[in-house]
Amino acid sequence: MTTLIQLNILLQVQGITSGRAASLLPLLLGLLSIIIVVMDKKDAMNAMLSRQIKSISAIILGFIAVILSVRHLANSFSAELGTGSGKAGAVVSLELGLIGILLGILSLKKVNN
């Protein structure tokens, strides 16, 4: 029993590993795409062209976040959660990227109407 406890202590990963650091970039891009759309919706006095540019940039940032997170998930396919591979961060960045894309598309439709 003590050997299992010792093994568990040795397998715990702490700090930022290279896998976790690699999953931070798509996470930040996905979050930035959401922030752009939310800040654009709060400012109702924006010019139409400015709102279109912000919506399109949010969509592009969301796509980049999705592509990078899917690539990271493919590279860490055999890794498990909690091993420092950044798999959980890639899943979260995938979700944030998809939300950013969806909000950008909805904002673009609202601008065009």
mmCIF file of N, CA, C and O in Angstrom:
data_model
loop_
_atom_site.group_PDB
_atom_site.id
_atom_site.type_symbol
_atom_site.label_atom_id
_atom_site.label_comp_id
_atom_site.label_asym_id
_atom_site.label_seq_id
_atom_site.Cartn_x
_atom_site.Cartn_y
_atom_site.Cartn_z
ATOM 1 N N MET A 1 0.815 -1.193 0.000
ATOM 2 C CA MET A 1 0.000 0.000 0.000
ATOM 3 C C MET A 1 0.861 1.260 0.000
ATOM 4 O O MET A 1 0.533 2.216 -0.672
ATOM 5 N N THR A 2 1.952 1.245 0.738
ATOM 6 C CA THR A 2 2.808 2.419 0.779
ATOM 7 C C THR A 2 3.504 2.652 -0.559
ATOM 8 O O THR A 2 3.775 3.783 -0.917
ATOM 9 N N THR A 3 3.768 1.584 -1.293
ATOM 10 C CA THR A 3 4.414 1.777 -2.590
ATOM 11 C C THR A 3 3.467 2.461 -3.575
ATOM 12 O O THR A 3 3.892 3.244 -4.408
ATOM 13 N N LEU A 4 2.153 2.180 -3.482
ATOM 14 C CA LEU A 4 1.183 2.855 -4.348
ATOM 15 C C LEU A 4 1.091 4.335 -4.004
ATOM 16 O O LEU A 4 0.986 5.180 -4.882
ATOM 17 N N ILE A 5 1.143 4.654 -2.728
ATOM 18 C CA ILE A 5 1.095 6.052 -2.321
ATOM 19 C C ILE A 5 2.358 6.764 -2.780
ATOM 20 O O ILE A 5 2.303 7.890 -3.298
ATOM 21 N N GLN A 6 3.503 6.122 -2.640
ATOM 22 C CA GLN A 6 4.749 6.738 -3.083
ATOM 23 C C GLN A 6 4.749 6.923 -4.601
ATOM 24 O O GLN A 6 5.207 7.941 -5.105
ATOM 25 N N LEU A 7 4.227 5.957 -5.324
ATOM 26 C CA LEU A 7 4.156 6.056 -6.777
ATOM 27 C C LEU A 7 3.242 7.203 -7.191
ATOM 28 O O LEU A 7 3.546 7.957 -8.116
ATOM 29 N N ASN A 8 2.117 7.371 -6.482
ATOM 30 C CA ASN A 8 1.193 8.452 -6.790
ATOM 31 C C ASN A 8 1.843 9.817 -6.549
ATOM 32 O O ASN A 8 1.648 10.745 -7.317
ATOM 33 N N ILE A 9 2.634 9.935 -5.511
ATOM 34 C CA ILE A 9 3.312 11.197 -5.231
ATOM 35 C C ILE A 9 4.341 11.496 -6.313
ATOM 36 O O ILE A 9 4.500 12.642 -6.736
ATOM 37 N N LEU A 10 5.012 10.484 -6.807
ATOM 38 C CA LEU A 10 6.018 10.700 -7.834
ATOM 39 C C LEU A 10 5.410 11.072 -9.177
ATOM 40 O O LEU A 10 6.039 11.753 -9.976
ATOM 41 N N LEU A 11 4.175 10.636 -9.444
ATOM 42 C CA LEU A 11 3.563 10.886 -10.746
ATOM 43 C C LEU A 11 2.857 12.232 -10.832
ATOM 44 O O LEU A 11 2.460 12.643 -11.910
ATOM 45 N N GLN A 12 2.678 12.919 -9.730
ATOM 46 C CA GLN A 12 1.995 14.208 -9.774
ATOM 47 C C GLN A 12 2.885 15.245 -10.440
ATOM 48 O O GLN A 12 4.060 15.367 -10.134
ATOM 49 N N VAL A 13 2.291 15.995 -11.363
ATOM 50 C CA VAL A 13 3.021 17.016 -12.105
ATOM 51 C C VAL A 13 2.574 18.379 -11.596
ATOM 52 O O VAL A 13 1.382 18.638 -11.467
ATOM 53 N N GLN A 14 3.524 19.243 -11.326
ATOM 54 C CA GLN A 14 3.197 20.574 -10.840
ATOM 55 C C GLN A 14 3.873 21.607 -11.720
ATOM 56 O O GLN A 14 4.910 21.359 -12.320
ATOM 57 N N GLY A 15 3.276 22.784 -11.763
ATOM 58 C CA GLY A 15 3.869 23.871 -12.528
ATOM 59 C C GLY A 15 3.451 23.835 -13.991
ATOM 60 O O GLY A 15 2.636 23.024 -14.413
ATOM 61 N N ILE A 16 4.037 24.727 -14.744
ATOM 62 C CA ILE A 16 3.727 24.804 -16.168
ATOM 63 C C ILE A 16 4.714 23.933 -16.931
ATOM 64 O O ILE A 16 5.915 24.186 -16.939
ATOM 65 N N THR A 17 4.191 22.914 -17.572
ATOM 66 C CA THR A 17 5.010 22.047 -18.412
ATOM 67 C C THR A 17 4.958 22.579 -19.842
ATOM 68 O O THR A 17 4.222 23.513 -20.152
ATOM 69 N N SER A 18 5.716 21.983 -20.718
ATOM 70 C CA SER A 18 5.716 22.444 -22.109
ATOM 71 C C SER A 18 4.363 22.197 -22.775
ATOM 72 O O SER A 18 3.918 22.990 -23.615
ATOM 73 N N GLY A 19 3.690 21.122 -22.417
ATOM 74 C CA GLY A 19 2.362 20.848 -22.971
ATOM 75 C C GLY A 19 1.332 21.855 -22.504
ATOM 76 O O GLY A 19 0.487 22.308 -23.269
ATOM 77 N N ARG A 20 1.413 22.199 -21.222
ATOM 78 C CA ARG A 20 0.486 23.195 -20.698
ATOM 79 C C ARG A 20 0.751 24.562 -21.309
ATOM 80 O O ARG A 20 -0.176 25.313 -21.604
ATOM 81 N N ALA A 21 2.004 24.885 -21.493
ATOM 82 C CA ALA A 21 2.347 26.174 -22.098
ATOM 83 C C ALA A 21 1.868 26.235 -23.549
ATOM 84 O O ALA A 21 1.427 27.285 -24.020
ATOM 85 N N ALA A 22 1.944 25.116 -24.256
ATOM 86 C CA ALA A 22 1.501 25.088 -25.654
ATOM 87 C C ALA A 22 -0.012 25.233 -25.765
ATOM 88 O O ALA A 22 -0.513 25.714 -26.782
ATOM 89 N N SER A 23 -0.748 24.832 -24.748
ATOM 90 C CA SER A 23 -2.204 24.962 -24.817
ATOM 91 C C SER A 23 -2.683 26.332 -24.356
ATOM 92 O O SER A 23 -3.873 26.630 -24.459
ATOM 93 N N LEU A 24 -1.786 27.171 -23.861
ATOM 94 C CA LEU A 24 -2.185 28.504 -23.415
ATOM 95 C C LEU A 24 -2.447 29.464 -24.580
ATOM 96 O O LEU A 24 -3.313 30.320 -24.485
ATOM 97 N N LEU A 25 -1.700 29.334 -25.667
ATOM 98 C CA LEU A 25 -1.887 30.239 -26.805
ATOM 99 C C LEU A 25 -3.279 30.117 -27.418
ATOM 100 O O LEU A 25 -3.968 31.130 -27.572
ATOM 101 N N PRO A 26 -3.758 28.918 -27.763
ATOM 102 C CA PRO A 26 -5.125 28.860 -28.296
ATOM 103 C C PRO A 26 -6.170 29.264 -27.264
ATOM 104 O O PRO A 26 -7.207 29.822 -27.619
ATOM 105 N N LEU A 27 -5.878 29.041 -25.987
ATOM 106 C CA LEU A 27 -6.794 29.466 -24.942
ATOM 107 C C LEU A 27 -6.928 30.986 -24.933
ATOM 108 O O LEU A 27 -8.032 31.532 -24.877
ATOM 109 N N LEU A 28 -5.816 31.681 -25.033
ATOM 110 C CA LEU A 28 -5.841 33.145 -25.061
ATOM 111 C C LEU A 28 -6.507 33.679 -26.322
ATOM 112 O O LEU A 28 -7.235 34.676 -26.281
ATOM 113 N N LEU A 29 -6.276 33.027 -27.458
ATOM 114 C CA LEU A 29 -6.909 33.465 -28.707
ATOM 115 C C LEU A 29 -8.425 33.291 -28.653
ATOM 116 O O LEU A 29 -9.178 34.155 -29.112
ATOM 117 N N GLY A 30 -8.873 32.166 -28.116
ATOM 118 C CA GLY A 30 -10.313 31.944 -27.983
ATOM 119 C C GLY A 30 -10.956 32.938 -27.041
ATOM 120 O O GLY A 30 -12.036 33.467 -27.307
ATOM 121 N N LEU A 31 -10.273 33.212 -25.937
ATOM 122 C CA LEU A 31 -10.790 34.190 -24.989
ATOM 123 C C LEU A 31 -10.804 35.592 -25.592
ATOM 124 O O LEU A 31 -11.754 36.356 -25.390
ATOM 125 N N LEU A 32 -9.784 35.925 -26.356
ATOM 126 C CA LEU A 32 -9.720 37.228 -27.010
ATOM 127 C C LEU A 32 -10.846 37.396 -28.033
ATOM 128 O O LEU A 32 -11.425 38.484 -28.161
ATOM 129 N N SER A 33 -11.184 36.338 -28.752
ATOM 130 C CA SER A 33 -12.279 36.438 -29.725
ATOM 131 C C SER A 33 -13.606 36.705 -29.031
ATOM 132 O O SER A 33 -14.428 37.477 -29.529
ATOM 133 N N ILE A 34 -13.809 36.105 -27.862
ATOM 134 C CA ILE A 34 -15.038 36.356 -27.110
ATOM 135 C C ILE A 34 -15.045 37.788 -26.584
ATOM 136 O O ILE A 34 -16.065 38.478 -26.637
ATOM 137 N N ILE A 35 -13.913 38.243 -26.072
ATOM 138 C CA ILE A 35 -13.828 39.603 -25.520
ATOM 139 C C ILE A 35 -14.089 40.650 -26.597
ATOM 140 O O ILE A 35 -14.776 41.653 -26.353
ATOM 141 N N ILE A 36 -13.581 40.423 -27.799
ATOM 142 C CA ILE A 36 -13.795 41.379 -28.898
ATOM 143 C C ILE A 36 -15.281 41.527 -29.199
ATOM 144 O O ILE A 36 -15.795 42.636 -29.343
ATOM 145 N N VAL A 37 -15.992 40.415 -29.266
ATOM 146 C CA VAL A 37 -17.421 40.478 -29.596
ATOM 147 C C VAL A 37 -18.210 41.110 -28.459
ATOM 148 O O VAL A 37 -19.094 41.941 -28.688
ATOM 149 N N VAL A 38 -17.896 40.756 -27.220
ATOM 150 C CA VAL A 38 -18.640 41.305 -26.082
ATOM 151 C C VAL A 38 -18.406 42.812 -25.968
ATOM 152 O O VAL A 38 -19.343 43.576 -25.734
ATOM 153 N N MET A 39 -17.165 43.241 -26.135
ATOM 154 C CA MET A 39 -16.876 44.675 -26.065
ATOM 155 C C MET A 39 -17.524 45.425 -27.236
ATOM 156 O O MET A 39 -17.933 46.568 -27.094
ATOM 157 N N ASP A 40 -17.622 44.766 -28.381
ATOM 158 C CA ASP A 40 -18.262 45.382 -29.537
ATOM 159 C C ASP A 40 -19.757 45.552 -29.297
ATOM 160 O O ASP A 40 -20.344 46.545 -29.710
ATOM 161 N N LYS A 41 -20.387 44.598 -28.639
ATOM 162 C CA LYS A 41 -21.822 44.694 -28.378
ATOM 163 C C LYS A 41 -22.139 45.749 -27.331
ATOM 164 O O LYS A 41 -23.205 46.335 -27.351
ATOM 165 N N LYS A 42 -21.210 46.011 -26.422
ATOM 166 C CA LYS A 42 -21.457 47.021 -25.386
ATOM 167 C C LYS A 42 -21.401 48.432 -25.948
ATOM 168 O O LYS A 42 -22.060 49.326 -25.440
ATOM 169 N N ASP A 43 -20.617 48.644 -26.988
ATOM 170 C CA ASP A 43 -20.495 49.968 -27.576
ATOM 171 C C ASP A 43 -21.440 50.068 -28.769
ATOM 172 O O ASP A 43 -21.118 49.677 -29.879
ATOM 173 N N ALA A 44 -22.610 50.622 -28.541
ATOM 174 C CA ALA A 44 -23.637 50.666 -29.585
ATOM 175 C C ALA A 44 -23.379 51.746 -30.619
ATOM 176 O O ALA A 44 -23.993 51.750 -31.673
ATOM 177 N N MET A 45 -22.463 52.665 -30.369
ATOM 178 C CA MET A 45 -22.221 53.784 -31.273
ATOM 179 C C MET A 45 -21.141 53.487 -32.310
ATOM 180 O O MET A 45 -20.678 54.387 -32.986
ATOM 181 N N ASN A 46 -20.712 52.265 -32.418
ATOM 182 C CA ASN A 46 -19.681 51.908 -33.390
ATOM 183 C C ASN A 46 -20.181 52.100 -34.815
ATOM 184 O O ASN A 46 -21.361 51.938 -35.104
ATOM 185 N N ALA A 47 -19.270 52.428 -35.691
ATOM 186 C CA ALA A 47 -19.605 52.502 -37.112
ATOM 187 C C ALA A 47 -19.805 51.076 -37.637
ATOM 188 O O ALA A 47 -19.295 50.107 -37.078
ATOM 189 N N MET A 48 -20.563 50.944 -38.683
ATOM 190 C CA MET A 48 -20.867 49.623 -39.229
ATOM 191 C C MET A 48 -19.617 48.901 -39.692
ATOM 192 O O MET A 48 -19.465 47.712 -39.466
ATOM 193 N N LEU A 49 -18.711 49.630 -40.342
ATOM 194 C CA LEU A 49 -17.488 48.998 -40.828
ATOM 195 C C LEU A 49 -16.639 48.511 -39.660
ATOM 196 O O LEU A 49 -16.075 47.415 -39.721
ATOM 197 N N SER A 50 -16.583 49.287 -38.606
ATOM 198 C CA SER A 50 -15.809 48.890 -37.431
ATOM 199 C C SER A 50 -16.393 47.637 -36.793
ATOM 200 O O SER A 50 -15.662 46.753 -36.373
ATOM 201 N N ARG A 51 -17.713 47.556 -36.740
ATOM 202 C CA ARG A 51 -18.357 46.363 -36.165
ATOM 203 C C ARG A 51 -18.120 45.144 -37.056
ATOM 204 O O ARG A 51 -17.943 44.044 -36.552
ATOM 205 N N GLN A 52 -18.128 45.338 -38.368
ATOM 206 C CA GLN A 52 -17.855 44.222 -39.267
ATOM 207 C C GLN A 52 -16.426 43.724 -39.102
ATOM 208 O O GLN A 52 -16.184 42.519 -39.066
ATOM 209 N N ILE A 53 -15.486 44.645 -38.997
ATOM 210 C CA ILE A 53 -14.084 44.259 -38.839
ATOM 211 C C ILE A 53 -13.886 43.514 -37.524
ATOM 212 O O ILE A 53 -13.186 42.493 -37.472
ATOM 213 N N LYS A 54 -14.515 43.995 -36.456
ATOM 214 C CA LYS A 54 -14.388 43.321 -35.166
ATOM 215 C C LYS A 54 -15.019 41.930 -35.196
ATOM 216 O O LYS A 54 -14.474 40.981 -34.645
ATOM 217 N N SER A 55 -16.159 41.805 -35.849
ATOM 218 C CA SER A 55 -16.820 40.500 -35.934
ATOM 219 C C SER A 55 -15.984 39.518 -36.747
ATOM 220 O O SER A 55 -15.823 38.355 -36.354
ATOM 221 N N ILE A 56 -15.455 39.984 -37.861
ATOM 222 C CA ILE A 56 -14.634 39.108 -38.704
ATOM 223 C C ILE A 56 -13.344 38.733 -37.992
ATOM 224 O O ILE A 56 -12.901 37.579 -38.055
ATOM 225 N N SER A 57 -12.733 39.676 -37.277
ATOM 226 C CA SER A 57 -11.505 39.342 -36.553
ATOM 227 C C SER A 57 -11.787 38.355 -35.427
ATOM 228 O O SER A 57 -10.969 37.483 -35.139
ATOM 229 N N ALA A 58 -12.949 38.458 -34.778
ATOM 230 C CA ALA A 58 -13.311 37.489 -33.742
ATOM 231 C C ALA A 58 -13.496 36.096 -34.340
ATOM 232 O O ALA A 58 -13.073 35.091 -33.739
ATOM 233 N N ILE A 59 -14.101 36.034 -35.520
ATOM 234 C CA ILE A 59 -14.279 34.740 -36.191
ATOM 235 C C ILE A 59 -12.924 34.143 -36.566
ATOM 236 O O ILE A 59 -12.678 32.948 -36.354
ATOM 237 N N ILE A 60 -12.037 34.959 -37.093
ATOM 238 C CA ILE A 60 -10.715 34.473 -37.492
ATOM 239 C C ILE A 60 -9.918 33.992 -36.281
ATOM 240 O O ILE A 60 -9.297 32.926 -36.308
ATOM 241 N N LEU A 61 -9.937 34.777 -35.197
ATOM 242 C CA LEU A 61 -9.235 34.357 -33.979
ATOM 243 C C LEU A 61 -9.825 33.065 -33.414
ATOM 244 O O LEU A 61 -9.096 32.201 -32.924
ATOM 245 N N GLY A 62 -11.142 32.929 -33.492
ATOM 246 C CA GLY A 62 -11.782 31.692 -33.039
ATOM 247 C C GLY A 62 -11.352 30.496 -33.870
ATOM 248 O O GLY A 62 -11.085 29.419 -33.326
ATOM 249 N N PHE A 63 -11.269 30.677 -35.196
ATOM 250 C CA PHE A 63 -10.814 29.585 -36.063
ATOM 251 C C PHE A 63 -9.365 29.199 -35.770
ATOM 252 O O PHE A 63 -9.029 28.013 -35.729
ATOM 253 N N ILE A 64 -8.519 30.187 -35.547
ATOM 254 C CA ILE A 64 -7.122 29.893 -35.219
ATOM 255 C C ILE A 64 -7.037 29.131 -33.902
ATOM 256 O O ILE A 64 -6.270 28.165 -33.771
ATOM 257 N N ALA A 65 -7.842 29.549 -32.919
ATOM 258 C CA ALA A 65 -7.852 28.853 -31.625
ATOM 259 C C ALA A 65 -8.311 27.405 -31.784
ATOM 260 O O ALA A 65 -7.737 26.494 -31.178
ATOM 261 N N VAL A 66 -9.337 27.189 -32.609
ATOM 262 C CA VAL A 66 -9.836 25.830 -32.826
ATOM 263 C C VAL A 66 -8.782 24.977 -33.522
ATOM 264 O O VAL A 66 -8.528 23.833 -33.131
ATOM 265 N N ILE A 67 -8.143 25.531 -34.542
ATOM 266 C CA ILE A 67 -7.131 24.766 -35.281
ATOM 267 C C ILE A 67 -5.963 24.404 -34.376
ATOM 268 O O ILE A 67 -5.500 23.249 -34.364
ATOM 269 N N LEU A 68 -5.480 25.359 -33.590
ATOM 270 C CA LEU A 68 -4.341 25.082 -32.711
ATOM 271 C C LEU A 68 -4.701 24.087 -31.605
ATOM 272 O O LEU A 68 -3.899 23.225 -31.253
ATOM 273 N N SER A 69 -5.913 24.202 -31.070
ATOM 274 C CA SER A 69 -6.292 23.270 -30.007
ATOM 275 C C SER A 69 -6.542 21.863 -30.544
ATOM 276 O O SER A 69 -6.188 20.882 -29.886
ATOM 277 N N VAL A 70 -7.099 21.742 -31.737
ATOM 278 C CA VAL A 70 -7.282 20.410 -32.331
ATOM 279 C C VAL A 70 -5.926 19.784 -32.640
ATOM 280 O O VAL A 70 -5.722 18.588 -32.409
ATOM 281 N N ARG A 71 -4.986 20.608 -33.110
ATOM 282 C CA ARG A 71 -3.636 20.100 -33.359
ATOM 283 C C ARG A 71 -2.979 19.630 -32.058
ATOM 284 O O ARG A 71 -2.326 18.584 -32.016
ATOM 285 N N HIS A 72 -3.176 20.392 -30.990
ATOM 286 C CA HIS A 72 -2.603 19.997 -29.710
ATOM 287 C C HIS A 72 -3.266 18.729 -29.177
ATOM 288 O O HIS A 72 -2.587 17.861 -28.615
ATOM 289 N N LEU A 73 -4.575 18.613 -29.360
ATOM 290 C CA LEU A 73 -5.256 17.385 -28.935
ATOM 291 C C LEU A 73 -4.804 16.178 -29.742
ATOM 292 O O LEU A 73 -4.689 15.070 -29.209
ATOM 293 N N ALA A 74 -4.543 16.377 -31.015
ATOM 294 C CA ALA A 74 -4.051 15.266 -31.842
ATOM 295 C C ALA A 74 -2.649 14.849 -31.417
ATOM 296 O O ALA A 74 -2.326 13.658 -31.409
ATOM 297 N N ASN A 75 -1.816 15.827 -31.042
ATOM 298 C CA ASN A 75 -0.458 15.494 -30.597
ATOM 299 C C ASN A 75 -0.446 14.817 -29.235
ATOM 300 O O ASN A 75 0.427 13.999 -28.959
ATOM 301 N N SER A 76 -1.395 15.167 -28.381
ATOM 302 C CA SER A 76 -1.435 14.572 -27.048
ATOM 303 C C SER A 76 -2.540 13.535 -26.941
ATOM 304 O O SER A 76 -3.157 13.375 -25.890
ATOM 305 N N PHE A 77 -2.776 12.805 -28.013
ATOM 306 C CA PHE A 77 -3.868 11.834 -28.066
ATOM 307 C C PHE A 77 -3.698 10.732 -27.026
ATOM 308 O O PHE A 77 -4.639 10.350 -26.354
ATOM 309 N N SER A 78 -2.505 10.220 -26.865
ATOM 310 C CA SER A 78 -2.297 9.094 -25.954
ATOM 311 C C SER A 78 -2.092 9.526 -24.506
ATOM 312 O O SER A 78 -2.085 8.697 -23.615
ATOM 313 N N ALA A 79 -1.946 10.815 -24.265
ATOM 314 C CA ALA A 79 -1.724 11.297 -22.899
ATOM 315 C C ALA A 79 -3.037 11.320 -22.132
ATOM 316 O O ALA A 79 -4.117 11.393 -22.698
ATOM 317 N N GLU A 80 -2.903 11.235 -20.819
ATOM 318 C CA GLU A 80 -4.073 11.289 -19.962
ATOM 319 C C GLU A 80 -4.170 12.657 -19.310
ATOM 320 O O GLU A 80 -3.213 13.420 -19.297
ATOM 321 N N LEU A 81 -5.350 12.949 -18.771
ATOM 322 C CA LEU A 81 -5.533 14.217 -18.066
ATOM 323 C C LEU A 81 -4.729 14.198 -16.776
ATOM 324 O O LEU A 81 -4.656 13.192 -16.093
ATOM 325 N N GLY A 82 -4.119 15.313 -16.442
ATOM 326 C CA GLY A 82 -3.356 15.420 -15.208
ATOM 327 C C GLY A 82 -1.902 15.031 -15.325
ATOM 328 O O GLY A 82 -1.184 15.015 -14.334
ATOM 329 N N THR A 83 -1.440 14.730 -16.528
ATOM 330 C CA THR A 83 -0.042 14.335 -16.705
ATOM 331 C C THR A 83 0.835 15.496 -17.156
ATOM 332 O O THR A 83 2.018 15.313 -17.374
ATOM 333 N N GLY A 84 0.258 16.663 -17.308
ATOM 334 C CA GLY A 84 1.033 17.824 -17.730
ATOM 335 C C GLY A 84 1.125 17.988 -19.228
ATOM 336 O O GLY A 84 1.914 18.783 -19.716
ATOM 337 N N SER A 85 0.287 17.278 -19.980
ATOM 338 C CA SER A 85 0.350 17.351 -21.439
ATOM 339 C C SER A 85 -0.421 18.534 -22.001
ATOM 340 O O SER A 85 -0.298 18.841 -23.178
ATOM 341 N N GLY A 86 -1.240 19.188 -21.192
ATOM 342 C CA GLY A 86 -2.020 20.328 -21.664
ATOM 343 C C GLY A 86 -3.300 19.926 -22.357
ATOM 344 O O GLY A 86 -3.905 20.738 -23.064
ATOM 345 N N LYS A 87 -3.721 18.698 -22.172
ATOM 346 C CA LYS A 87 -4.923 18.217 -22.851
ATOM 347 C C LYS A 87 -6.174 18.944 -22.356
ATOM 348 O O LYS A 87 -7.035 19.316 -23.153
ATOM 349 N N ALA A 88 -6.280 19.183 -21.062
ATOM 350 C CA ALA A 88 -7.451 19.875 -20.518
ATOM 351 C C ALA A 88 -7.496 21.316 -21.016
ATOM 352 O O ALA A 88 -8.571 21.838 -21.349
ATOM 353 N N GLY A 89 -6.356 21.965 -21.085
ATOM 354 C CA GLY A 89 -6.309 23.328 -21.609
ATOM 355 C C GLY A 89 -6.698 23.381 -23.075
ATOM 356 O O GLY A 89 -7.337 24.337 -23.519
ATOM 357 N N ALA A 90 -6.327 22.365 -23.839
ATOM 358 C CA ALA A 90 -6.697 22.321 -25.252
ATOM 359 C C ALA A 90 -8.197 22.121 -25.420
ATOM 360 O O ALA A 90 -8.800 22.694 -26.337
ATOM 361 N N VAL A 91 -8.810 21.339 -24.540
ATOM 362 C CA VAL A 91 -10.262 21.139 -24.603
ATOM 363 C C VAL A 91 -10.978 22.452 -24.286
ATOM 364 O O VAL A 91 -11.931 22.837 -24.979
ATOM 365 N N VAL A 92 -10.508 23.153 -23.264
ATOM 366 C CA VAL A 92 -11.125 24.434 -22.902
ATOM 367 C C VAL A 92 -10.928 25.456 -24.018
ATOM 368 O O VAL A 92 -11.849 26.210 -24.360
ATOM 369 N N SER A 93 -9.746 25.486 -24.613
ATOM 370 C CA SER A 93 -9.509 26.448 -25.698
ATOM 371 C C SER A 93 -10.329 26.104 -26.933
ATOM 372 O O SER A 93 -10.742 27.004 -27.674
ATOM 373 N N LEU A 94 -10.589 24.832 -27.164
ATOM 374 C CA LEU A 94 -11.471 24.434 -28.263
ATOM 375 C C LEU A 94 -12.876 24.984 -28.031
ATOM 376 O O LEU A 94 -13.496 25.545 -28.946
ATOM 377 N N GLU A 95 -13.365 24.853 -26.809
ATOM 378 C CA GLU A 95 -14.697 25.369 -26.498
ATOM 379 C C GLU A 95 -14.749 26.894 -26.615
ATOM 380 O O GLU A 95 -15.704 27.444 -27.166
ATOM 381 N N LEU A 96 -13.737 27.575 -26.104
ATOM 382 C CA LEU A 96 -13.715 29.034 -26.194
ATOM 383 C C LEU A 96 -13.630 29.501 -27.647
ATOM 384 O O LEU A 96 -14.261 30.493 -28.028
ATOM 385 N N GLY A 97 -12.854 28.793 -28.466
ATOM 386 C CA GLY A 97 -12.763 29.138 -29.880
ATOM 387 C C GLY A 97 -14.093 28.972 -30.594
ATOM 388 O O GLY A 97 -14.489 29.822 -31.398
ATOM 389 N N LEU A 98 -14.802 27.890 -30.291
ATOM 390 C CA LEU A 98 -16.106 27.671 -30.919
ATOM 391 C C LEU A 98 -17.120 28.711 -30.465
ATOM 392 O O LEU A 98 -17.938 29.193 -31.267
ATOM 393 N N ILE A 99 -17.075 29.079 -29.189
ATOM 394 C CA ILE A 99 -17.972 30.124 -28.692
ATOM 395 C C ILE A 99 -17.649 31.454 -29.371
ATOM 396 O O ILE A 99 -18.550 32.212 -29.756
ATOM 397 N N GLY A 100 -16.360 31.766 -29.525
ATOM 398 C CA GLY A 100 -15.959 32.994 -30.206
ATOM 399 C C GLY A 100 -16.415 33.031 -31.652
ATOM 400 O O GLY A 100 -16.860 34.073 -32.150
ATOM 401 N N ILE A 101 -16.321 31.901 -32.339
ATOM 402 C CA ILE A 101 -16.799 31.819 -33.726
ATOM 403 C C ILE A 101 -18.305 32.059 -33.782
ATOM 404 O O ILE A 101 -18.803 32.835 -34.600
ATOM 405 N N LEU A 102 -19.038 31.408 -32.897
ATOM 406 C CA LEU A 102 -20.495 31.543 -32.878
ATOM 407 C C LEU A 102 -20.912 32.980 -32.576
ATOM 408 O O LEU A 102 -21.773 33.544 -33.259
ATOM 409 N N LEU A 103 -20.295 33.589 -31.569
ATOM 410 C CA LEU A 103 -20.637 34.973 -31.239
ATOM 411 C C LEU A 103 -20.250 35.930 -32.365
ATOM 412 O O LEU A 103 -20.970 36.895 -32.641
ATOM 413 N N GLY A 104 -19.134 35.674 -33.024
ATOM 414 C CA GLY A 104 -18.722 36.507 -34.146
ATOM 415 C C GLY A 104 -19.687 36.414 -35.307
ATOM 416 O O GLY A 104 -20.017 37.423 -35.943
ATOM 417 N N ILE A 105 -20.163 35.214 -35.592
ATOM 418 C CA ILE A 105 -21.130 35.027 -36.685
ATOM 419 C C ILE A 105 -22.447 35.717 -36.347
ATOM 420 O O ILE A 105 -23.050 36.391 -37.196
ATOM 421 N N LEU A 106 -22.904 35.574 -35.108
ATOM 422 C CA LEU A 106 -24.148 36.233 -34.706
ATOM 423 C C LEU A 106 -24.011 37.754 -34.763
ATOM 424 O O LEU A 106 -24.943 38.453 -35.182
ATOM 425 N N SER A 107 -22.865 38.279 -34.346
ATOM 426 C CA SER A 107 -22.639 39.713 -34.410
ATOM 427 C C SER A 107 -22.565 40.204 -35.851
ATOM 428 O O SER A 107 -23.074 41.280 -36.177
ATOM 429 N N LEU A 108 -21.956 39.416 -36.722
ATOM 430 C CA LEU A 108 -21.863 39.788 -38.134
ATOM 431 C C LEU A 108 -23.235 39.786 -38.787
ATOM 432 O O LEU A 108 -23.546 40.669 -39.599
ATOM 433 N N LYS A 109 -24.082 38.814 -38.427
ATOM 434 C CA LYS A 109 -25.442 38.798 -38.973
ATOM 435 C C LYS A 109 -26.232 40.007 -38.509
ATOM 436 O O LYS A 109 -27.025 40.580 -39.259
ATOM 437 N N LYS A 110 -26.018 40.397 -37.255
ATOM 438 C CA LYS A 110 -26.734 41.558 -36.729
ATOM 439 C C LYS A 110 -26.298 42.844 -37.421
ATOM 440 O O LYS A 110 -27.111 43.734 -37.666
ATOM 441 N N VAL A 111 -25.014 42.939 -37.749
ATOM 442 C CA VAL A 111 -24.502 44.124 -38.438
ATOM 443 C C VAL A 111 -25.055 44.197 -39.847
ATOM 444 O O VAL A 111 -25.416 45.266 -40.338
ATOM 445 N N ASN A 112 -25.142 43.070 -40.522
ATOM 446 C CA ASN A 112 -25.575 43.050 -41.920
ATOM 447 C C ASN A 112 -27.079 43.283 -42.068
ATOM 448 O O ASN A 112 -27.538 43.622 -43.147
ATOM 449 N N ASN A 113 -27.843 43.081 -41.014
ATOM 450 C CA ASN A 113 -29.302 43.300 -41.102
ATOM 451 C C ASN A 113 -29.658 44.739 -40.928
ATOM 452 O O ASN A 113 -29.122 45.592 -40.465
#
